[in-house]
PDB file of C-alpha atoms in Angstrom:
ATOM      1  CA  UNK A   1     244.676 155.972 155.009  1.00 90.00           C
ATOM      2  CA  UNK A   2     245.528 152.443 154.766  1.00 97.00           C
ATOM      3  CA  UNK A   3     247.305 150.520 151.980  1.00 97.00           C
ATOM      4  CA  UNK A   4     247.789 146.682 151.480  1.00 98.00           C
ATOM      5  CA  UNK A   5     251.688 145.826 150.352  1.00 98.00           C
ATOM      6  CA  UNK A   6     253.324 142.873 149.512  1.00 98.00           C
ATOM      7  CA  UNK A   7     256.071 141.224 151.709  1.00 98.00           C
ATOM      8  CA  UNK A   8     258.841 141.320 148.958  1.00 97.00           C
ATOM      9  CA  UNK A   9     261.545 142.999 151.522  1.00 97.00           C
ATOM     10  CA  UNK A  10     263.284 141.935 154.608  1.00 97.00           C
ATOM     11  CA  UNK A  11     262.827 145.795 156.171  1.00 97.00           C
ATOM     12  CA  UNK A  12     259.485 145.068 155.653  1.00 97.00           C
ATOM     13  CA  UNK A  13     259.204 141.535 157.207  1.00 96.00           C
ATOM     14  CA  UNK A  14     261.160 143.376 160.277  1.00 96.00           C
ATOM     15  CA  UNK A  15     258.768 145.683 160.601  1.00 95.00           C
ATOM     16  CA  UNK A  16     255.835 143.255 161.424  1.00 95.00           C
ATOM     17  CA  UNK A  17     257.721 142.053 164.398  1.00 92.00           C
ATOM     18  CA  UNK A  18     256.646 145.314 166.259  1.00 90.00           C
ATOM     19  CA  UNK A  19     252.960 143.641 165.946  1.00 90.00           C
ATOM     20  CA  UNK A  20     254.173 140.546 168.512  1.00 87.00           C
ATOM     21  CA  UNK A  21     251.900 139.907 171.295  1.00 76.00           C
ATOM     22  CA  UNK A  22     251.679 137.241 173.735  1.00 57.00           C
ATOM     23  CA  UNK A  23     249.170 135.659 172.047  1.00 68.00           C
ATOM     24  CA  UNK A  24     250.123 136.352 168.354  1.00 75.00           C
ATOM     25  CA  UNK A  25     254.009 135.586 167.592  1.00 86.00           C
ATOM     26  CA  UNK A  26     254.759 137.271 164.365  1.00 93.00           C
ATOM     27  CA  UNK A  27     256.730 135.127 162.022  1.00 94.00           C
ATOM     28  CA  UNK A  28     260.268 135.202 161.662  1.00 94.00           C
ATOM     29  CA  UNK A  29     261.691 137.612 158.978  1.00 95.00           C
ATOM     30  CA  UNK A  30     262.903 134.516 157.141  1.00 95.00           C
ATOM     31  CA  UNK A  31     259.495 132.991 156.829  1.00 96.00           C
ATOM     32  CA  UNK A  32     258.118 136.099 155.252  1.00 97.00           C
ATOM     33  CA  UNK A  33     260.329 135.929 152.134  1.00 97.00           C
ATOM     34  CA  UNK A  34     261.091 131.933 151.864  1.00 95.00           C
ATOM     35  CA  UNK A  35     260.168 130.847 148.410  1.00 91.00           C
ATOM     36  CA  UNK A  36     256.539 129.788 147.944  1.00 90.00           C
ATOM     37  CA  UNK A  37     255.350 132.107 150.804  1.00 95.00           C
ATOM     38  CA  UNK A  38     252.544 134.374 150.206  1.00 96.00           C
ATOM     39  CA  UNK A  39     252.524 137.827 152.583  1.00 98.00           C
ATOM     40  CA  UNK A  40     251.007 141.222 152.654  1.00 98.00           C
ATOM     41  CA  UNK A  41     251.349 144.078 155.074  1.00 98.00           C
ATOM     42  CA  UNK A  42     248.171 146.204 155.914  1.00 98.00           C
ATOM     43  CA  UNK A  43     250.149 149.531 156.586  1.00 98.00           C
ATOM     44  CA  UNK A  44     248.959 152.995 157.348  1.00 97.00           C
ATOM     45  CA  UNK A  45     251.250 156.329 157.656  1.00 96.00           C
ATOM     46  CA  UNK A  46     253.033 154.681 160.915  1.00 95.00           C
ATOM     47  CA  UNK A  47     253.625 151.524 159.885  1.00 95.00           C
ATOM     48  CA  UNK A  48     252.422 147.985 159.710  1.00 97.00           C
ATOM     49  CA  UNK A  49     249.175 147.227 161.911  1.00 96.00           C
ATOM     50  CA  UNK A  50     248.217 143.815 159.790  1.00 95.00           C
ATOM     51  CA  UNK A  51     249.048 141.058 158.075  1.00 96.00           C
ATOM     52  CA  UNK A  52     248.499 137.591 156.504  1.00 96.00           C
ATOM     53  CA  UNK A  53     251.195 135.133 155.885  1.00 97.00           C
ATOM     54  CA  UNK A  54     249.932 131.874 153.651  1.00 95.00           C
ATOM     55  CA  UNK A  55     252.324 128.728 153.659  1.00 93.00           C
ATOM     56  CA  UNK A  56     251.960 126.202 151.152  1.00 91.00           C
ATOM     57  CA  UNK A  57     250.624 122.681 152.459  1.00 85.00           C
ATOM     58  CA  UNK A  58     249.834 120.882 149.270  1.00 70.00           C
ATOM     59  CA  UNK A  59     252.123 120.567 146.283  1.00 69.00           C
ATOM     60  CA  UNK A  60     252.461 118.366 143.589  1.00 69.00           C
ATOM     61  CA  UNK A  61     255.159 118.748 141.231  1.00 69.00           C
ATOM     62  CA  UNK A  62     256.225 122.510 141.359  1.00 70.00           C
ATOM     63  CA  UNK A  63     252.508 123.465 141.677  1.00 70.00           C
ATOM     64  CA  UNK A  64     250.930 124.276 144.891  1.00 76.00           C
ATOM     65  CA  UNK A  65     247.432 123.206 145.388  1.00 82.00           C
ATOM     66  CA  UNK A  66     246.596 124.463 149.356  1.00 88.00           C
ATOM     67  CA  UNK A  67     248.109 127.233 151.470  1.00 89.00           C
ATOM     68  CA  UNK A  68     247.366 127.381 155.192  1.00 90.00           C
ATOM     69  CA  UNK A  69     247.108 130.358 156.764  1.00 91.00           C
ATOM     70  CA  UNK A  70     249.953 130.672 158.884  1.00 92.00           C
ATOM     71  CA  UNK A  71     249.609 133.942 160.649  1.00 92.00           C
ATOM     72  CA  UNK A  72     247.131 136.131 159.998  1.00 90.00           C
ATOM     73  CA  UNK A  73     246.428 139.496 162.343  1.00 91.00           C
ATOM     74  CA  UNK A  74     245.033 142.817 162.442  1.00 92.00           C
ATOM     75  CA  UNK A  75     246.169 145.209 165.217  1.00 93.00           C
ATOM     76  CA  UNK A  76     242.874 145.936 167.759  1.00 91.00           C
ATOM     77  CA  UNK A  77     243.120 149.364 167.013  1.00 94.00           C
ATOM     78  CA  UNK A  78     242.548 149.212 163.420  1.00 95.00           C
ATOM     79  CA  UNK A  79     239.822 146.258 162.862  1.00 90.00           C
ATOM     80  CA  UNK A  80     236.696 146.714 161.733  1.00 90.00           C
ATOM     81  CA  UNK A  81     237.482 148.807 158.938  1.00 93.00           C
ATOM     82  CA  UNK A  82     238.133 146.229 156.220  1.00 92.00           C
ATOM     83  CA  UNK A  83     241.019 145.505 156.444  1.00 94.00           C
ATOM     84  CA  UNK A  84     241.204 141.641 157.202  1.00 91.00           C
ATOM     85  CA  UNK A  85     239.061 141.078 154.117  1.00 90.00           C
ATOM     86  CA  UNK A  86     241.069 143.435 151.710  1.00 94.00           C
ATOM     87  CA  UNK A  87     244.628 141.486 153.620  1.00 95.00           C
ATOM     88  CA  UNK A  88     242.679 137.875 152.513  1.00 92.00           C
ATOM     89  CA  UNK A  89     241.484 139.511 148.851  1.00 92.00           C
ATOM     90  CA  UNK A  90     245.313 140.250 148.348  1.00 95.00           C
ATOM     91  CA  UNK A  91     246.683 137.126 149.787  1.00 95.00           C
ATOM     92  CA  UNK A  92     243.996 134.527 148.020  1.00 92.00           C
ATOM     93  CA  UNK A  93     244.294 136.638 144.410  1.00 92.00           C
ATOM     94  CA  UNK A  94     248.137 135.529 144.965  1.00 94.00           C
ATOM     95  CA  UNK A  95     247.619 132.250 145.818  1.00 91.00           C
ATOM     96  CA  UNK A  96     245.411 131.719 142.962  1.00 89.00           C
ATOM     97  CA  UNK A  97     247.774 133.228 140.641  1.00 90.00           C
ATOM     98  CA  UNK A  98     250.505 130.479 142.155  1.00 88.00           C
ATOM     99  CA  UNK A  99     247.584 128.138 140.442  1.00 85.00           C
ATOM    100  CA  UNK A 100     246.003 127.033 144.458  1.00 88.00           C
ATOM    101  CA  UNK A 101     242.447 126.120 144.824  1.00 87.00           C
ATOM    102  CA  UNK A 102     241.903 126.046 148.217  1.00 85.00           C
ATOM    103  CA  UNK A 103     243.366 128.132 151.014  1.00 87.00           C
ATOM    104  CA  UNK A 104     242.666 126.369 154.738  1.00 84.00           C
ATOM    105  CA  UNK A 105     242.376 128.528 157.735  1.00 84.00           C
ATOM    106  CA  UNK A 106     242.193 127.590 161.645  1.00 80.00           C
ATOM    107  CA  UNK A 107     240.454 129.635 163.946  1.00 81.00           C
ATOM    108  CA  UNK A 108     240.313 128.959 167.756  1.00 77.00           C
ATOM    109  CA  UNK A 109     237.176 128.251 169.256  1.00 80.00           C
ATOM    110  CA  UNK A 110     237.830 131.088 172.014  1.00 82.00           C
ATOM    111  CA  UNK A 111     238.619 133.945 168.807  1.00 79.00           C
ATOM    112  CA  UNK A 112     235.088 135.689 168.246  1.00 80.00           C
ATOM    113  CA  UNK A 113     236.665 138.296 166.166  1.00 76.00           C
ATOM    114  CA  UNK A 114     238.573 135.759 164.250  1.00 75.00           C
ATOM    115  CA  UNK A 115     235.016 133.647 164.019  1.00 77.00           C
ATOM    116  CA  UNK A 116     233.129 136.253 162.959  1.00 78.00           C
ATOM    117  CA  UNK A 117     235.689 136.994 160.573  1.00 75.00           C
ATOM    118  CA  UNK A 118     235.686 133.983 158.853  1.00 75.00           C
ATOM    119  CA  UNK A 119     232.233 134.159 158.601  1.00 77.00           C
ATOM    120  CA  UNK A 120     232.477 136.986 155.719  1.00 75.00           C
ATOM    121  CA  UNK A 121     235.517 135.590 153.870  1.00 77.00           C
ATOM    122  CA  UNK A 122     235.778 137.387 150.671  1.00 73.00           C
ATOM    123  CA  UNK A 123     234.902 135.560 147.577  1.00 73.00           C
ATOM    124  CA  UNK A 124     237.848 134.495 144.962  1.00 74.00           C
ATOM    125  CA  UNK A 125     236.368 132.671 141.670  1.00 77.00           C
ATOM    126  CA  UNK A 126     238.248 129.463 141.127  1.00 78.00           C
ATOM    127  CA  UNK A 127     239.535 129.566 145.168  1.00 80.00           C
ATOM    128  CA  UNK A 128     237.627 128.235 148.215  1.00 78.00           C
ATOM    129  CA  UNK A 129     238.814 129.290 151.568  1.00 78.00           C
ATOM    130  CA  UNK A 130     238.291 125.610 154.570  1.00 79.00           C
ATOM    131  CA  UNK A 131     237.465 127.119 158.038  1.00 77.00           C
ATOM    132  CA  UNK A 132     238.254 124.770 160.771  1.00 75.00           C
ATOM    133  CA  UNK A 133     238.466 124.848 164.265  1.00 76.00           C
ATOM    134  CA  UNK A 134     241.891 124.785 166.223  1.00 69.00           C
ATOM    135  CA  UNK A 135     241.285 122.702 169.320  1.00 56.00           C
ATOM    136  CA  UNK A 136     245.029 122.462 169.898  1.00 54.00           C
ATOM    137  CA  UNK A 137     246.240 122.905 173.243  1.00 44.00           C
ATOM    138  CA  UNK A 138     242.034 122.682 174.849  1.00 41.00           C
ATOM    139  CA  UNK A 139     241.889 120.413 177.366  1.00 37.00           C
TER     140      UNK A 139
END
């Protein structure tokens, strides 16, 4: 049984560091809890095997318009069972509560899963998720 949790404790944001691959860094504990971050643990009875970390990009005032998706992974094992799209329910709900309309994420051209993912993104009234490309680093 899984169970989506909010990143509100620095054993927690430790904890997701035992997701690091080569190709997916997890963020730092720090950047888990800093003020204005939005983050959310998929967990099951082991531990963590997901999560989503949103970073505001657009602010005026006090009030944050955009988030980015910073990091945002589910372990191989476990995809394909929901879990992405309940991790980006939790984390857009959030942002929208913070008062953000949009929330922009990058996918590489070479991620299929992360593609087809974003092909399904779940639907937030008053919030819009921006798909783009990330061409960084293609020659």
């Amino acid at each position: 049984m899984y169970r989506i949790a909010a990143v509100t404790s620095l054993a927690l944001a430790q904890r997701l560091g035992a997701l690091e691959t080569a190709g997916t860094p997890v963020p730092s504990p720090g950047a888990w809890l800093e003020e204005g971050n939005i983050g959310f643990a998929a967990l099951d009875e082991n531990g963590p095997v997901g999560g989503i970390l949103l970073i505001p990009c657009r602010q005026i005032l006090n009030h944050v318009q955009k988030y980015r998706t910073e990091w945002f992974y589910v372990h191989p094992d476990h995809r394909n069972r929901g879990l992405g799209r309940l991790l980006a329910e939790a984390a857009a709900a959030e942002a929208y509560r913070h008062g953000a309309t949009t929330i922009l994420v990058a996918v590489h051209p070479d991620n299929q899963h992360g593609l087809a993912w974003s092909e399904s993104l779940p639907r937030v009234d008053g919030l819009g998720f921006v798909v783009s490309l990330d061409r960084c680093g293609l020659q």
